[in-house]
Coordinates of C-alpha atoms and ligand atoms in Angstrom, one line a residue:
X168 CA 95.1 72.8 99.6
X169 CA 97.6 74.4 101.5
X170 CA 101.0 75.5 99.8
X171 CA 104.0 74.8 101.7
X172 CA 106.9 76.5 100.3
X173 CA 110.0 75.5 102.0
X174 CA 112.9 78.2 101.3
X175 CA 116.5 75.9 101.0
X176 CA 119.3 76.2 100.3
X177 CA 122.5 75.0 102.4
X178 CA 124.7 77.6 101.7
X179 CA 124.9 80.1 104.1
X180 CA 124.0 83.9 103.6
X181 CA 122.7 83.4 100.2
X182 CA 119.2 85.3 101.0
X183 CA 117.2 82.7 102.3
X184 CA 115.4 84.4 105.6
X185 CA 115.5 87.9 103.4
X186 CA 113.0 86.0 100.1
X187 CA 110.7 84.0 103.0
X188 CA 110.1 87.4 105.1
X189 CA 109.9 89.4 101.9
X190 CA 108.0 86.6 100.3
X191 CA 105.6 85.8 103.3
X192 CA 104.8 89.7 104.0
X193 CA 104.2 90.2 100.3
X194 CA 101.7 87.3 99.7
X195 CA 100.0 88.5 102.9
X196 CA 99.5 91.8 101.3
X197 CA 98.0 90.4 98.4
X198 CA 95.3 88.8 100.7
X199 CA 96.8 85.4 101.4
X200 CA 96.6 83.6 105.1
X201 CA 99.7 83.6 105.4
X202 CA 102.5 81.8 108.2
X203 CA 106.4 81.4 108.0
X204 CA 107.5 78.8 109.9
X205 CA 111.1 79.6 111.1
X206 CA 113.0 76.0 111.8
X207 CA 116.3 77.7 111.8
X208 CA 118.1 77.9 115.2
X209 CA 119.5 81.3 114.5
X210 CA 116.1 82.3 114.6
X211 CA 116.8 85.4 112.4
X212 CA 113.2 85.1 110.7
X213 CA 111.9 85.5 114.3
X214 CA 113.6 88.2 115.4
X215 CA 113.7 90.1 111.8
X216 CA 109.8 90.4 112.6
X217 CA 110.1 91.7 115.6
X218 CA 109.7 88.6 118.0
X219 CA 111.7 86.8 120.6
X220 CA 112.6 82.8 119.8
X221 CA 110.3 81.0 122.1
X222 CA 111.6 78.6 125.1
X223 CA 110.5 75.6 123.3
X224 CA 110.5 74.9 119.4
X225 CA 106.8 74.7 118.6
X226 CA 107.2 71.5 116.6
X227 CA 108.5 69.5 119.2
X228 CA 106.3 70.9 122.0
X229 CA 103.2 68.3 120.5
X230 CA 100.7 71.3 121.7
X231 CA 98.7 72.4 118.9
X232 CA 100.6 74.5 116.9
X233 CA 97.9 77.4 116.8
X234 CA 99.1 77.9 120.4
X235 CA 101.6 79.2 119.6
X236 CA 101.4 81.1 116.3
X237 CA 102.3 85.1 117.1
X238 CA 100.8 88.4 115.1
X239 CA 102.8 90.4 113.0
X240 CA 102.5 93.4 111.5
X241 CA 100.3 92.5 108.9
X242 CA 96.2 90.7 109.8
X243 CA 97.2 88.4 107.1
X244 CA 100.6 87.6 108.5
X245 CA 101.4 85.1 111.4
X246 CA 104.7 83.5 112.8
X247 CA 105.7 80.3 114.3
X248 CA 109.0 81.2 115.6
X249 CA 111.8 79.7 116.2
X250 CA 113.7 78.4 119.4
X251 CA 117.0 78.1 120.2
X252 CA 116.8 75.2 122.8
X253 CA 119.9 73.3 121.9
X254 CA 117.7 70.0 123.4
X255 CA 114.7 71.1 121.4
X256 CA 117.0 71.4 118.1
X257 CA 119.2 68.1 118.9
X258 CA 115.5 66.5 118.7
X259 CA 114.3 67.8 115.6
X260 CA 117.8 67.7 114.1
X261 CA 117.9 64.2 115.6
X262 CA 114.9 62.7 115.2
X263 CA 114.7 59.6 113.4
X264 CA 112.7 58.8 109.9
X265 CA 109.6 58.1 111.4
X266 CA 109.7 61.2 114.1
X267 CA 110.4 63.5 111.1
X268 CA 107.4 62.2 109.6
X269 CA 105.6 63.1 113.0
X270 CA 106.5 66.4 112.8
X271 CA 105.7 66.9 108.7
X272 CA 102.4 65.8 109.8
X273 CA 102.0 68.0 113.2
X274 CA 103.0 70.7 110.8
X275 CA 100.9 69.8 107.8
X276 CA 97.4 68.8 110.2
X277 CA 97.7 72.4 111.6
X278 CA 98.1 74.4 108.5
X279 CA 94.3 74.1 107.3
X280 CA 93.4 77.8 107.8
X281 CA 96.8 79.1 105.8
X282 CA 96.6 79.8 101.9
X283 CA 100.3 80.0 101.8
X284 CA 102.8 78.7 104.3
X285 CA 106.9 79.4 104.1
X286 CA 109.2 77.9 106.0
X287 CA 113.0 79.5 106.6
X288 CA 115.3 77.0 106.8
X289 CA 119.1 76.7 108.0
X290 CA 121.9 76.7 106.1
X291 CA 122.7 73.1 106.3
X292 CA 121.2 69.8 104.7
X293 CA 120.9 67.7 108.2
X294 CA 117.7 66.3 108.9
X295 CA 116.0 69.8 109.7
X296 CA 115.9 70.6 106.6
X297 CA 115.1 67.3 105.8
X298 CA 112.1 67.5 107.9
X299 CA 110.8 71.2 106.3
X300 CA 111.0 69.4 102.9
X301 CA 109.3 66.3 104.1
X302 CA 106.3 68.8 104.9
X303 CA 106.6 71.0 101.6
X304 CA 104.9 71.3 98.5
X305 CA 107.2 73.1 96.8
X306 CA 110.9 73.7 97.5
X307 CA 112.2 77.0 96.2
X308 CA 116.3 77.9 96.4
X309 CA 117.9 81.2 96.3
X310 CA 121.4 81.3 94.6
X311 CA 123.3 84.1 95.3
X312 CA 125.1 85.5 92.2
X313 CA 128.9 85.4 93.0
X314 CA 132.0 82.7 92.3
X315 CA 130.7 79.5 94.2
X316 CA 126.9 79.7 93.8
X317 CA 126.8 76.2 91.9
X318 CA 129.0 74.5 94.7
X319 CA 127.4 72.5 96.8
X320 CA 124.2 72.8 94.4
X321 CA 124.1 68.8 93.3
X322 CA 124.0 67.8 96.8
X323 CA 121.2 70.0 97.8
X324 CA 119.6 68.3 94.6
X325 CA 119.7 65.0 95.5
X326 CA 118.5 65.0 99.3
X327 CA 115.2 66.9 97.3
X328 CA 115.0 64.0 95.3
X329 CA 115.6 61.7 97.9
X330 CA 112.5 63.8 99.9
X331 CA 110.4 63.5 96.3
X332 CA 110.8 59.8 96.5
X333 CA 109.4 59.3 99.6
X334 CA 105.6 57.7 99.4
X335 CA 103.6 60.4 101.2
X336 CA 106.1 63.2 99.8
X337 CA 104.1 66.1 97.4
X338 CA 107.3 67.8 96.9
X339 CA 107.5 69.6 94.3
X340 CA 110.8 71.7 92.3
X341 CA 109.4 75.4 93.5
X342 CA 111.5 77.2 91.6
X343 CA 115.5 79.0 91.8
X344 CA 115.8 82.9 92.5
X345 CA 119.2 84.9 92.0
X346 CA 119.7 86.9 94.6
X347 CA 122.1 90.0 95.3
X348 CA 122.0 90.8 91.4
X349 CA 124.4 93.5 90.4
X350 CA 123.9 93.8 86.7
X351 CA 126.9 95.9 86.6
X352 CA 129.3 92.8 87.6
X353 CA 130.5 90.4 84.5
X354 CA 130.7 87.5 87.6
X355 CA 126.8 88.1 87.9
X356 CA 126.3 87.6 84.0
X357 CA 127.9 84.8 84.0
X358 CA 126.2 83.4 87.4
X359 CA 122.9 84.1 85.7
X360 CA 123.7 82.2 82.1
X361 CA 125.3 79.5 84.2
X362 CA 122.2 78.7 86.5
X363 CA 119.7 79.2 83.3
X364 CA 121.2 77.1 80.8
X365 CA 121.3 74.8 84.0
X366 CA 118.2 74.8 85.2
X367 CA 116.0 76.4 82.9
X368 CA 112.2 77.4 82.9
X369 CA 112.6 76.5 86.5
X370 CA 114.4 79.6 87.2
X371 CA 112.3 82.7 88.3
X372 CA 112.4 85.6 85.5
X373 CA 112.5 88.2 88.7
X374 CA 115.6 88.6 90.1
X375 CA 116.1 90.4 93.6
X376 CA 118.9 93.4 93.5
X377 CA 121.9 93.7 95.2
X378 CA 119.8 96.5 97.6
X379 CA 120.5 98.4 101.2
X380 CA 117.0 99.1 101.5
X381 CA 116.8 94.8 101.5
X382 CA 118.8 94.5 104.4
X383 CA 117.8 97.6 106.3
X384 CA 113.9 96.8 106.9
X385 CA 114.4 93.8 109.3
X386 CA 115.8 96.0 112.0
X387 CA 112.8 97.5 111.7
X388 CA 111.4 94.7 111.9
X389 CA 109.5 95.0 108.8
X390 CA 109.9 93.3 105.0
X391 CA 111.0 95.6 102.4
X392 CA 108.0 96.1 100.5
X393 CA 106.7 97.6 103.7
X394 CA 109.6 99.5 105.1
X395 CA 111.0 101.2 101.3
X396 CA 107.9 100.6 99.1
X397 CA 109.8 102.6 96.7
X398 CA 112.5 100.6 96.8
X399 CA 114.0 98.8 93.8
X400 CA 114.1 95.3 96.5
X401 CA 110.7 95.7 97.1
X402 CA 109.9 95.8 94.0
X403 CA 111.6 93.0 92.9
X404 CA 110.1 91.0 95.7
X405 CA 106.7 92.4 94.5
X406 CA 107.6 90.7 91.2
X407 CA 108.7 87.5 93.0
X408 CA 105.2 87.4 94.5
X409 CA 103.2 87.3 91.5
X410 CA 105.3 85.2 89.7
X411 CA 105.1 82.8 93.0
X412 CA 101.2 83.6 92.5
X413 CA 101.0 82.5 88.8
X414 CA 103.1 79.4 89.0
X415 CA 100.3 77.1 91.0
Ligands
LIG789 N1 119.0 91.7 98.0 C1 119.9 92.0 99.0 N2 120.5 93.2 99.0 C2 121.4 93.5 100.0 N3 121.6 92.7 101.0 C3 120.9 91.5 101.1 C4 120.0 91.1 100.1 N4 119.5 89.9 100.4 C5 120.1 89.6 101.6 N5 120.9 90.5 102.0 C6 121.7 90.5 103.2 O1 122.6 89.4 103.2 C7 122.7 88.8 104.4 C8 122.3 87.3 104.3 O2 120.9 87.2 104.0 P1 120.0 86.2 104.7 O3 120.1 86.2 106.1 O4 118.6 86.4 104.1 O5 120.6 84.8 104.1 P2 120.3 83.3 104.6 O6 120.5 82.5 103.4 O7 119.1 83.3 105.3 O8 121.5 83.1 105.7 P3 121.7 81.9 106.6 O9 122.2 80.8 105.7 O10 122.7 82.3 107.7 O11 120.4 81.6 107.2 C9 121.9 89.5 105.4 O12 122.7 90.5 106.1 C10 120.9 90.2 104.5 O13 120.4 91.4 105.0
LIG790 MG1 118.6 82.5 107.3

């Protein structure tokens, strides 16, 4: 079965395009068929692998969706990018219960030959996210260690739930990454305690660095493990992938 991990979280900026390209292009290195799906109308998971967004948003184009899957860097690495066709987002964005379940199942029918699918989503909770979680197995958050990481957190929370409760829903808690660590802050210390006592086993043990090398590689359009090997981003996100691996 193919494992749809949806990246949320609807906070802005808290890493969320950075963990699915790093993610995606690490899984695909260890041999996974991998896509990443971008539904986000910024479209910053397209271009940060090199691509334009496409004229019309694959999911609400009805062609087969292997149409229009591009090649990345990577064999093991494609992309369904993203649009940023106001009309094509006000229909996912839009689109009513039983639409969303359309376009879970467009999504879900065309994802046979995948081992892992990730899909970036936008900083929001409106009904596109809604829709990603609709088609996900598991949902995995990044928090970003600084002052407001929990705010906003229990709302996120209970529109999962809400998606869990659904009848055809195998949504599943994915797991909660801290992101921009700086061990060297007391504000991060806390962040991490806070979320741990919190949340618990469900929290990865890998946490991904406060790093330049992170937020350098997608201007060349690369991930980090590929662009600063070296790196101590990449190899956090190297960790990240085989705890990803191990929790099936
Ligand atoms: N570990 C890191 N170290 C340094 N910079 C990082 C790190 N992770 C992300 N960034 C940078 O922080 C910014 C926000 O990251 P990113 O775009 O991944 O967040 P996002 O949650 O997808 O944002 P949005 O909500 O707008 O979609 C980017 O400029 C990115 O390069
Ligand atoms: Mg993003």
């Amino acid at each position: 079965m193919t494992r749809v991990l949806c990246i949320a979280n609807q906070k802005g900026g808290v890493g969320k395009t950075t963990t699915a390209m790093n993610l995606a292009s690490g899984l695909a290195l260890a041999g996974q068929k991998t896509l990443l799906v971008d539904v986000d109308p910024q479209c910053n998971a397209t271009t940060g692998m090199g691509h334009e967004p496409t004229e019309r948003h694959p999911l609400v184009d009805f062609r087969p969706l292997r149409e229009s899957l591009l090649e990345t860097y990577l064999p093991t690495l494609s992309l369904l990018p993203g649009a940023r066709n106001f009309q094509d987002i006000d229909a996912l964005a839009n689109s009513t219960e039983s639409q969303a379940v359309m376009v879970a199942d467009h999504l879900s029918g065309s994802l046979g030959s995948f081992d892992t699918v990730l899909i970036d989503c936008p900083p929001s909770l409106g009904p596109l996210t809604r829709t990603a979680l609709a088609s996900a197995s598991e949902v995995l958050m990044p928090i970003q260690c600084e002052y407001f990481a929990m705010e906003g957190l229990s709302q996120m929370i209970e529109v999962i739930r809400q998606v869990m409760q659904r009848p055809n829903s195998r949504l599943k808690f994915g797991g909660i990454l801290l992101t921009m660590y700086d061990p060297a802050l007391e504000l991060t210390a806390e962040v991490d305690r806070e979320v741990r006592d919190f949340f618990g086993e469900v929290v990865f043990q890998t946490v991904i660095p406060r790093d330049v090398a992170v937020s350098e590689a997608p201007s060349h359009a690369r991930s980090v493990i590929d662009y600063f090997p070296r790196s101590r981003g990449a190899r956090a996100y190297v960790e990240l992938c085989q705890e990803v691996m191990e929790r099936v």
